[in-house]
Amino acid sequence: MDTRLNGTVTALRIAIGLMATLAGLDKFFNLLANWEAYVAPIAQQFLPVSATAFMGVVGFIEFTVGITILVIRPSLGAFVASAWLILVAINLVLGGHLDIAVRDVVLAVAAFALGEFEQARAASPAPIADALRSGRSVTA
């Protein structure tokens, strides 16, 4: 991957990682929003637990995904975040929160792009380093 993109990828990684981590933490404190209000009524019918307990599980998952993006394995966390955000958007559509659903779809696309960038960044240094060690040209 072109090293000129490193700063952009890092900014995306920090933004998406912090977003997931902080949103996950807030599921326990409800400082930013009353998260239970965003569980679609139809989804609540199928939950084996209360909306509050469900949001606790959601918070744990989001926190874990955020930490994975920030410090463990960014590409894996980003792809999980992307799929997760699509599921959240579906729930929001079912609950009539279309404006927020659109935002989450855009965030899912950004998370997917981050995953692709991180995979490219992880894969690209090895061929260059091998070429430099062997004295071959780095250009293709």
mmCIF file of C-alpha atoms in Angstrom, residues 59-136:
data_model
loop_
_atom_site.group_PDB
_atom_site.id
_atom_site.type_symbol
_atom_site.label_atom_id
_atom_site.label_comp_id
_atom_site.label_asym_id
_atom_site.label_seq_id
_atom_site.Cartn_x
_atom_site.Cartn_y
_atom_site.Cartn_z
ATOM 1 C CA GLY A 59 -22.179 -2.717 24.723
ATOM 2 C CA PHE A 60 -19.741 -5.490 25.541
ATOM 3 C CA ILE A 61 -19.550 -6.527 21.876
ATOM 4 C CA GLU A 62 -19.054 -2.942 20.681
ATOM 5 C CA PHE A 63 -16.384 -2.279 23.307
ATOM 6 C CA THR A 64 -14.552 -5.471 22.329
ATOM 7 C CA VAL A 65 -14.730 -4.616 18.625
ATOM 8 C CA GLY A 66 -13.396 -1.120 19.320
ATOM 9 C CA ILE A 67 -10.435 -2.437 21.303
ATOM 10 C CA THR A 68 -9.771 -4.989 18.562
ATOM 11 C CA ILE A 69 -9.642 -2.189 15.984
ATOM 12 C CA LEU A 70 -7.427 0.014 18.146
ATOM 13 C CA VAL A 71 -4.842 -2.431 19.471
ATOM 14 C CA ILE A 72 -5.353 -6.101 18.626
ATOM 15 C CA ARG A 73 -6.156 -6.802 14.953
ATOM 16 C CA PRO A 74 -7.497 -3.756 13.129
ATOM 17 C CA SER A 75 -8.644 -5.483 9.945
ATOM 18 C CA LEU A 76 -10.645 -8.146 11.803
ATOM 19 C CA GLY A 77 -12.235 -5.581 14.109
ATOM 20 C CA ALA A 78 -13.085 -3.325 11.179
ATOM 21 C CA PHE A 79 -14.814 -6.107 9.243
ATOM 22 C CA VAL A 80 -16.773 -7.149 12.340
ATOM 23 C CA ALA A 81 -17.721 -3.507 12.944
ATOM 24 C CA SER A 82 -18.901 -3.205 9.346
ATOM 25 C CA ALA A 83 -21.185 -6.235 9.598
ATOM 26 C CA TRP A 84 -22.349 -5.163 13.059
ATOM 27 C CA LEU A 85 -23.258 -1.670 11.832
ATOM 28 C CA ILE A 86 -25.351 -3.151 9.010
ATOM 29 C CA LEU A 87 -27.268 -5.208 11.587
ATOM 30 C CA VAL A 88 -27.728 -2.094 13.719
ATOM 31 C CA ALA A 89 -28.995 -0.205 10.665
ATOM 32 C CA ILE A 90 -31.545 -2.940 9.942
ATOM 33 C CA ASN A 91 -32.791 -2.724 13.526
ATOM 34 C CA LEU A 92 -33.019 1.063 13.222
ATOM 35 C CA VAL A 93 -35.036 0.824 9.997
ATOM 36 C CA LEU A 94 -37.429 -1.603 11.683
ATOM 37 C CA GLY A 95 -37.796 0.885 14.536
ATOM 38 C CA GLY A 96 -38.426 3.831 12.212
ATOM 39 C CA HIS A 97 -35.096 5.594 12.868
ATOM 40 C CA LEU A 98 -34.208 5.990 9.194
ATOM 41 C CA ASP A 99 -31.925 9.004 9.639
ATOM 42 C CA ILE A 100 -29.693 7.183 12.096
ATOM 43 C CA ALA A 101 -29.807 4.013 9.988
ATOM 44 C CA VAL A 102 -28.367 5.912 7.021
ATOM 45 C CA ARG A 103 -25.522 7.170 9.209
ATOM 46 C CA ASP A 104 -24.759 3.637 10.379
ATOM 47 C CA VAL A 105 -24.682 2.323 6.795
ATOM 48 C CA VAL A 106 -22.125 5.018 5.931
ATOM 49 C CA LEU A 107 -20.103 4.083 9.022
ATOM 50 C CA ALA A 108 -20.300 0.423 7.947
ATOM 51 C CA VAL A 109 -18.830 1.352 4.567
ATOM 52 C CA ALA A 110 -16.049 3.310 6.307
ATOM 53 C CA ALA A 111 -15.322 0.361 8.595
ATOM 54 C CA PHE A 112 -15.199 -1.987 5.594
ATOM 55 C CA ALA A 113 -12.790 0.376 3.822
ATOM 56 C CA LEU A 114 -10.634 0.449 6.957
ATOM 57 C CA GLY A 115 -10.529 -3.354 6.974
ATOM 58 C CA GLU A 116 -9.441 -3.426 3.340
ATOM 59 C CA PHE A 117 -6.817 -0.720 3.919
ATOM 60 C CA GLU A 118 -5.439 -2.524 6.957
ATOM 61 C CA GLN A 119 -5.168 -5.786 5.037
ATOM 62 C CA ALA A 120 -3.361 -3.998 2.205
ATOM 63 C CA ARG A 121 -1.041 -2.267 4.663
ATOM 64 C CA ALA A 122 -0.259 -5.558 6.411
ATOM 65 C CA ALA A 123 0.448 -7.333 3.130
ATOM 66 C CA SER A 124 2.521 -4.708 1.342
ATOM 67 C CA PRO A 125 5.701 -4.294 3.419
ATOM 68 C CA ALA A 126 6.905 -7.889 3.040
ATOM 69 C CA PRO A 127 7.346 -7.889 -0.790
ATOM 70 C CA ILE A 128 9.140 -4.543 -0.626
ATOM 71 C CA ALA A 129 11.426 -5.650 2.198
ATOM 72 C CA ASP A 130 12.205 -8.915 0.356
ATOM 73 C CA ALA A 131 13.002 -7.021 -2.846
ATOM 74 C CA LEU A 132 15.286 -4.621 -1.011
ATOM 75 C CA ARG A 133 17.148 -7.459 0.733
ATOM 76 C CA SER A 134 17.723 -9.325 -2.538
ATOM 77 C CA GLY A 135 18.734 -6.182 -4.419
ATOM 78 C CA ARG A 136 15.869 -6.475 -6.923
#
